[in-house]
mmCIF file of C-alpha atoms in Angstrom:
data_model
loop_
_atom_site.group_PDB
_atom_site.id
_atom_site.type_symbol
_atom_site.label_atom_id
_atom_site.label_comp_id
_atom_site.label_asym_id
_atom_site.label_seq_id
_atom_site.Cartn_x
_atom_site.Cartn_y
_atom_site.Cartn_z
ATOM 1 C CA UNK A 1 -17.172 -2.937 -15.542
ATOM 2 C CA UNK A 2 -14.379 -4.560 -13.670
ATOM 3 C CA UNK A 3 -13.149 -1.291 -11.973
ATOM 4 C CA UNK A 4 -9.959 -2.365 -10.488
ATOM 5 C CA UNK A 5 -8.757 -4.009 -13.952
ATOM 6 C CA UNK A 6 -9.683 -0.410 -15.858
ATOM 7 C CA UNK A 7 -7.876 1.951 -12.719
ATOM 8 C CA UNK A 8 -5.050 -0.405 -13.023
ATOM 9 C CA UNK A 9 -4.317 -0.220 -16.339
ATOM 10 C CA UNK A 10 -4.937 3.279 -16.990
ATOM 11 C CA UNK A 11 -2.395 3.791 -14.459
ATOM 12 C CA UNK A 12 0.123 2.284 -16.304
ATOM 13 C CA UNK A 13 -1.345 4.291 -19.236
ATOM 14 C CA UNK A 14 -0.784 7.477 -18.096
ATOM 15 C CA UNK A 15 2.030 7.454 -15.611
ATOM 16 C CA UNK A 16 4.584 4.614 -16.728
ATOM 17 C CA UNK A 17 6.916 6.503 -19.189
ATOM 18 C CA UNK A 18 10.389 4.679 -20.934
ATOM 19 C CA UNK A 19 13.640 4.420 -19.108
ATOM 20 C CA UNK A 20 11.425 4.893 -15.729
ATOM 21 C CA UNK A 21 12.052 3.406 -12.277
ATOM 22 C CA UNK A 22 8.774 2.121 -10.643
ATOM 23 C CA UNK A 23 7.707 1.204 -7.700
ATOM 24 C CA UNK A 24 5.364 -2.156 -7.873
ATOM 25 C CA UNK A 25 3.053 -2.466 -5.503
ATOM 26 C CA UNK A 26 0.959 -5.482 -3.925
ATOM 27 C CA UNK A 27 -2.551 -6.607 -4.108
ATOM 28 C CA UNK A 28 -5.517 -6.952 -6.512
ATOM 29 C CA UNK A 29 -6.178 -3.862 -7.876
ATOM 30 C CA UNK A 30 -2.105 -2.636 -8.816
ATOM 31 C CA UNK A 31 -2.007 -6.319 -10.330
ATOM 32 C CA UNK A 32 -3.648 -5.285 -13.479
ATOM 33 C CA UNK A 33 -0.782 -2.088 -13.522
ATOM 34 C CA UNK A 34 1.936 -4.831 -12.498
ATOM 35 C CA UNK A 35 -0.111 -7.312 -15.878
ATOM 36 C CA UNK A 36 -0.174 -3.635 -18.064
ATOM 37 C CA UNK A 37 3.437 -3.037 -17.771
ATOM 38 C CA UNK A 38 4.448 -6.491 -18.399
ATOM 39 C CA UNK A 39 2.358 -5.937 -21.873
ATOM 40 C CA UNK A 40 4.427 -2.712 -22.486
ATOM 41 C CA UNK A 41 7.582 -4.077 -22.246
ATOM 42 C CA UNK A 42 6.653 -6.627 -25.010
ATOM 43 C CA UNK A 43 5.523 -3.636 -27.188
ATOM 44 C CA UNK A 44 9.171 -2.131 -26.808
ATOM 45 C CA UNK A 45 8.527 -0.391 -23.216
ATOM 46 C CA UNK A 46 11.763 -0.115 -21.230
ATOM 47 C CA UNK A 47 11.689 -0.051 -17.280
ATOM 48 C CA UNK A 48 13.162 -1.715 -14.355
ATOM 49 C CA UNK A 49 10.842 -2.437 -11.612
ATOM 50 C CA UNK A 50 11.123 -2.255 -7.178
ATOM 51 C CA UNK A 51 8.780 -4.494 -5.701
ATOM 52 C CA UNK A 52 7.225 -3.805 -2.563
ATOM 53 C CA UNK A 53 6.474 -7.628 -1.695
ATOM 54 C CA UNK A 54 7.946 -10.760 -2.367
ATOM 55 C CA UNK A 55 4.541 -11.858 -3.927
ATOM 56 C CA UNK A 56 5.119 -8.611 -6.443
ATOM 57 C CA UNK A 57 8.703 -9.937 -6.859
ATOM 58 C CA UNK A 58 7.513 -12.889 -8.130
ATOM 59 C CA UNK A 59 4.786 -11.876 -10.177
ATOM 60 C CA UNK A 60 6.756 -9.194 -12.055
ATOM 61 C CA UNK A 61 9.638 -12.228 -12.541
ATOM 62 C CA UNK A 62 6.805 -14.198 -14.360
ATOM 63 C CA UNK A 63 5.797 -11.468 -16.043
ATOM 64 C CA UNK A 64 9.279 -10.677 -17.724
ATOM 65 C CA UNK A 65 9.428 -7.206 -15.369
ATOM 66 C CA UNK A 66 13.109 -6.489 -14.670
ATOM 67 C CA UNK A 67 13.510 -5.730 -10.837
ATOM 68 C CA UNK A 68 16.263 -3.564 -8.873
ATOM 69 C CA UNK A 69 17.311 -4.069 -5.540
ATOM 70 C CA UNK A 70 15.736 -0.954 -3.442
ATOM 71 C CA UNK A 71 19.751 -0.588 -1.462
ATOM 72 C CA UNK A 72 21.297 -0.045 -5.583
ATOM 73 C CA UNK A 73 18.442 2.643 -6.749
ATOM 74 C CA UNK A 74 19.263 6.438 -6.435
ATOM 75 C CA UNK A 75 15.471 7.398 -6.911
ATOM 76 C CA UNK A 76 12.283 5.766 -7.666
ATOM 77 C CA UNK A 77 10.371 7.874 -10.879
ATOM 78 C CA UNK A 78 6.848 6.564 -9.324
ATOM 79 C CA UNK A 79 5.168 4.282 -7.276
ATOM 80 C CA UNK A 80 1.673 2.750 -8.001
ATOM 81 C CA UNK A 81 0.199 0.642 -5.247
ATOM 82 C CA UNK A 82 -3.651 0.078 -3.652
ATOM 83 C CA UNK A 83 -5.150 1.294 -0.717
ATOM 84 C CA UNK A 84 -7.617 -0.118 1.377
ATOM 85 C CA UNK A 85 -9.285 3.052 2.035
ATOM 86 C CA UNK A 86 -8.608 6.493 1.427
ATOM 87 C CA UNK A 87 -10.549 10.057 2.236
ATOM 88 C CA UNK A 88 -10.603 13.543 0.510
ATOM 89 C CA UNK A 89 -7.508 14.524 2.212
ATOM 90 C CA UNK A 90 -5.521 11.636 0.585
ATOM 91 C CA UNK A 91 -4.802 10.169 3.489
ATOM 92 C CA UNK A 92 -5.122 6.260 3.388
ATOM 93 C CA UNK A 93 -5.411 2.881 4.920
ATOM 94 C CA UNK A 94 -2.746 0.219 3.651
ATOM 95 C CA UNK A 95 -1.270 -3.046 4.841
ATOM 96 C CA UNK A 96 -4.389 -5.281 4.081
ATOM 97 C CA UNK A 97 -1.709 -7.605 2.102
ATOM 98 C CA UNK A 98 0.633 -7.509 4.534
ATOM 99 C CA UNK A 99 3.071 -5.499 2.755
ATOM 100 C CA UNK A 100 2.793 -2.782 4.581
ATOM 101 C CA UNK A 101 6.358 -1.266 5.493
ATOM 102 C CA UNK A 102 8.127 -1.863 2.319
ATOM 103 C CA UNK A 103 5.174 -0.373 0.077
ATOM 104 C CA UNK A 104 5.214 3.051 2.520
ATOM 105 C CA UNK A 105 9.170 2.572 1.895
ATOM 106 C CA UNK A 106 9.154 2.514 -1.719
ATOM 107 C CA UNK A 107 6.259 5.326 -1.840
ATOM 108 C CA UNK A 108 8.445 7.368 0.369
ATOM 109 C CA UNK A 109 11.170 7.815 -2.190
ATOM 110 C CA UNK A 110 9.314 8.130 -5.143
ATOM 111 C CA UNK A 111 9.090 10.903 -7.023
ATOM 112 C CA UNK A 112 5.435 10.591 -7.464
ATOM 113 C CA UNK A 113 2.951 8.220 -5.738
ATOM 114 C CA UNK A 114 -0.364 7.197 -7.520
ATOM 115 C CA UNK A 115 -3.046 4.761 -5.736
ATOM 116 C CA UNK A 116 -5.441 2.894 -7.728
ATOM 117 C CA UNK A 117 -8.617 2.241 -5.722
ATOM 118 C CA UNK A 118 -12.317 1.240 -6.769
ATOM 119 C CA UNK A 119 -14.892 3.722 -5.811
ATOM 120 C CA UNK A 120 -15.925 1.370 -2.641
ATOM 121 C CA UNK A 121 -12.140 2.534 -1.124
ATOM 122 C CA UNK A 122 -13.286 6.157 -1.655
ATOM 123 C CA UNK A 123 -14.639 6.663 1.995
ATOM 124 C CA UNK A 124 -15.311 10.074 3.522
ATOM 125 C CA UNK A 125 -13.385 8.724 7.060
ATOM 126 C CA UNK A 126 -11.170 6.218 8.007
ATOM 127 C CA UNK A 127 -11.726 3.590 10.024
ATOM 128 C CA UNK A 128 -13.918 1.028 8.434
ATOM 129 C CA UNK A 129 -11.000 -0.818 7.427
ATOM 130 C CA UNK A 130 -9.100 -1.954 10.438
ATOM 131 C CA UNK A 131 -5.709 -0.063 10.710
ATOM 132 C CA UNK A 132 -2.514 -3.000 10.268
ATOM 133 C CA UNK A 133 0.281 -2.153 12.221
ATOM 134 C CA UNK A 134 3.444 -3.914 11.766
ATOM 135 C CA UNK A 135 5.538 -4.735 15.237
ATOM 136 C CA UNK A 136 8.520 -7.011 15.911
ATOM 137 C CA UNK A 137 7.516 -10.043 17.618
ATOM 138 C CA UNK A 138 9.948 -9.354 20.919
ATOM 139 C CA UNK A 139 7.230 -8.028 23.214
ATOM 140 C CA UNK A 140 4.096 -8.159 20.894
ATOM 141 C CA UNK A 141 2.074 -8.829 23.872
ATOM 142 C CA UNK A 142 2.589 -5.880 25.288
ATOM 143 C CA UNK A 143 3.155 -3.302 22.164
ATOM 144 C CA UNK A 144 -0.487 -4.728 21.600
ATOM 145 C CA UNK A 145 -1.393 -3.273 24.800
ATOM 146 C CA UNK A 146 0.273 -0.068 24.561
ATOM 147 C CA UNK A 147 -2.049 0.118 20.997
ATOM 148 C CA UNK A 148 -5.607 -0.813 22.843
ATOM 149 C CA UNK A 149 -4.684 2.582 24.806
ATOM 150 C CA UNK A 150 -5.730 4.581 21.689
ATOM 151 C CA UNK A 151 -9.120 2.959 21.979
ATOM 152 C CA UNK A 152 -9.032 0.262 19.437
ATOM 153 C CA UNK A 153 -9.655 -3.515 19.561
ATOM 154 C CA UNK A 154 -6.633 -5.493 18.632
ATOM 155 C CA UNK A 155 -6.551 -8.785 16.510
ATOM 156 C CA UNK A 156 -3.241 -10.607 15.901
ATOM 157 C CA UNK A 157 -3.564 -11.179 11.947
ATOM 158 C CA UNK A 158 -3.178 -14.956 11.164
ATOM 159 C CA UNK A 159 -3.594 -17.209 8.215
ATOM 160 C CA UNK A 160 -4.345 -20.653 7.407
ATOM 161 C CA UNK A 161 -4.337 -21.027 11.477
ATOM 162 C CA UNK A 162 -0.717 -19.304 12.232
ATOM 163 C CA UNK A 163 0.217 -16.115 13.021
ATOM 164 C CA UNK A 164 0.650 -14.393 10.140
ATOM 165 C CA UNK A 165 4.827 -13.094 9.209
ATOM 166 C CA UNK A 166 5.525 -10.519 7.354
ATOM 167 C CA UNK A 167 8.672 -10.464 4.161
ATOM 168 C CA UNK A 168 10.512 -8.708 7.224
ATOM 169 C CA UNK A 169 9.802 -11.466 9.611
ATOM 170 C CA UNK A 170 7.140 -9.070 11.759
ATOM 171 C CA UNK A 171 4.156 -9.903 12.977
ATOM 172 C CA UNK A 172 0.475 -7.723 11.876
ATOM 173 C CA UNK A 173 -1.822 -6.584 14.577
ATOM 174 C CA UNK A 174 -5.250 -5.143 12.656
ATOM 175 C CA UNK A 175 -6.385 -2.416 14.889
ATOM 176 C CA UNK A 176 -10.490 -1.435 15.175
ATOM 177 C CA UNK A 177 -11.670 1.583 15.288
ATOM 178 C CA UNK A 178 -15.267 2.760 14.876
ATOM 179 C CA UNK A 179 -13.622 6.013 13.207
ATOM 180 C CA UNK A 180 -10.357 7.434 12.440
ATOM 181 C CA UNK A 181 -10.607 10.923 13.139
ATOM 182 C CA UNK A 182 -7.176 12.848 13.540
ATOM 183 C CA UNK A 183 -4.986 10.241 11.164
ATOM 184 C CA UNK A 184 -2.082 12.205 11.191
ATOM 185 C CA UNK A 185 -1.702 12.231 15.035
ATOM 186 C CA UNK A 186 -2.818 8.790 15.000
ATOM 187 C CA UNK A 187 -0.313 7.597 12.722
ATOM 188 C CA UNK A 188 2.984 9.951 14.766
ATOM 189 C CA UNK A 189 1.203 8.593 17.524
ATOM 190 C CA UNK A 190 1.792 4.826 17.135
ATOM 191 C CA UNK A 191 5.266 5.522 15.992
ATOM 192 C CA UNK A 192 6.470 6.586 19.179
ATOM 193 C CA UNK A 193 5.877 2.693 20.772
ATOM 194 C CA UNK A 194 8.569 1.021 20.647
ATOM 195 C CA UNK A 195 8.181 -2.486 19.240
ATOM 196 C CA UNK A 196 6.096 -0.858 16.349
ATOM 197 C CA UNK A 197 8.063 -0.609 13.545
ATOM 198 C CA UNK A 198 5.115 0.779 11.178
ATOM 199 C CA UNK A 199 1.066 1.435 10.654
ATOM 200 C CA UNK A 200 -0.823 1.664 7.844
ATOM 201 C CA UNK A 201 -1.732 4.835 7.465
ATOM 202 C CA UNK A 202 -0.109 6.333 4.292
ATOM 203 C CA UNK A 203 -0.227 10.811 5.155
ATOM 204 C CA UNK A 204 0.864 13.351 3.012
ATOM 205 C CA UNK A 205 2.380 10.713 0.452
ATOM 206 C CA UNK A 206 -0.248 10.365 -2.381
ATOM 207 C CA UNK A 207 -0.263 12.205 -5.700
ATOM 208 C CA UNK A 208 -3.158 11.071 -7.843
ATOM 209 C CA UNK A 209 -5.560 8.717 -6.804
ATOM 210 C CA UNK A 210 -7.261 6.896 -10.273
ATOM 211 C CA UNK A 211 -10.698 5.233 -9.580
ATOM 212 C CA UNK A 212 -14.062 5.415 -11.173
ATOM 213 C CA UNK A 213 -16.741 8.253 -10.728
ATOM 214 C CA UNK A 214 -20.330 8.557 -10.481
ATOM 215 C CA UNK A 215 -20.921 8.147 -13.751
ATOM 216 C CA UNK A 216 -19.063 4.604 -14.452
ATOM 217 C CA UNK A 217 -15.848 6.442 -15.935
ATOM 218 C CA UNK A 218 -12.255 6.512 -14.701
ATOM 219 C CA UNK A 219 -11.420 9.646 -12.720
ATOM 220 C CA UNK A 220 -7.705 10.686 -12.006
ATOM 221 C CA UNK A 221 -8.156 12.661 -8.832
#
């Protein structure tokens, strides 16, 4: 069973209604929702689209997904995005794509959020996952150091041997921890630094989480 495939697409299933707004998220798993949607609209679905990465953007263009500009929408219906890791409480761990700010943006103001994990995100604590925080590159240097006082390690993110820049021109530090135990505090924490302009943890903002149970099936949780 391909899990992310079957909680991506019963997303789309069971959430994505006609005439909707939604909010497209980025990464593996909400690319089957983004590839289910796309197969809607050809079966007479109608729905306009906010992507929460310019790889989304382009996918759902490709796709045949009409997209709104976020600055000309008056609400969002729902949001569907990933998660890198998330507990019982709903909190979770995102930014592992990099798209970290504008997918806690667009899951802000939607009406309703739903995450689409497979059952190896399911964890009963945070911190496994290394926490991405998103800071402007004035001064990284020392917001990094500011974040090691919470007891972390601190990696610069990079790809293909460059520091890796965000769609908003920021740069990712992935922060370890051996365990996230107070997210919440955590996550208001970080928030006061200045230089960070956002962290992955996503608190109080999920709905539904879809992934698959014990016994192979799909859950909606």
């Amino acid at each position: 069973m391909n899990e992310k495939a079957a909680v991506g697409e019963r997303a789309a299933e069971e959430y994505i209604k006609d005439g909707m707004i939604v909010g497209l998220g980025t990464g593996s798993t909400v690319y089957y929702t983004i590839v289910k949607i796309a197969d809607m609209i050809k079966n007479g679905l109608t729905i306009s689209g906010v992507a929460t990465s310019v790889q989304t953007e382009n996918l759902a263009e490709s796709l045949g997904i009409p997209l709104l500009d976020l600055n000309l929408v008056k609400k969002i219906d729902v949001a569907i995005d990933g998660a890198d890791e998330i507990d019982s409480d709903f909190c979770a761990i995102k930014g592992g794509g990099g798209a970290l700010l504008r997918e806690k943006l667009i899951a802000k103001h939607a009406e309703k959020f739903i995450v689409v994990v497979d059952s190896h995100k399911v964890v009963q604590q945070l911190g496994s996952f290394p926490l991405p925080v998103e800071v402007v590159p004035f001064g990284a240097k020392l917001t990094e150091k500011a974040i090691q006082k919470f007891g972390c390690k601190t990696v610069f993110r990079e790809k293909e041997g460059k520091i890796f820049v965000t769609d908003n021109g920021n740069y990712i530090i992935d922060c370890y921890f051996s365990a996230i135990v107070q997210p919440k505090e955590l996550a208001a924490a970080l928030n006061y630094i200045p230089g960070i302009v956002e962290n992955g943890l996503f608190i109080n903002m999920v709905d539904h989480v879809i992934t698959v149970g014990n016994d192979n099936k799909v859950i909606v949780l």
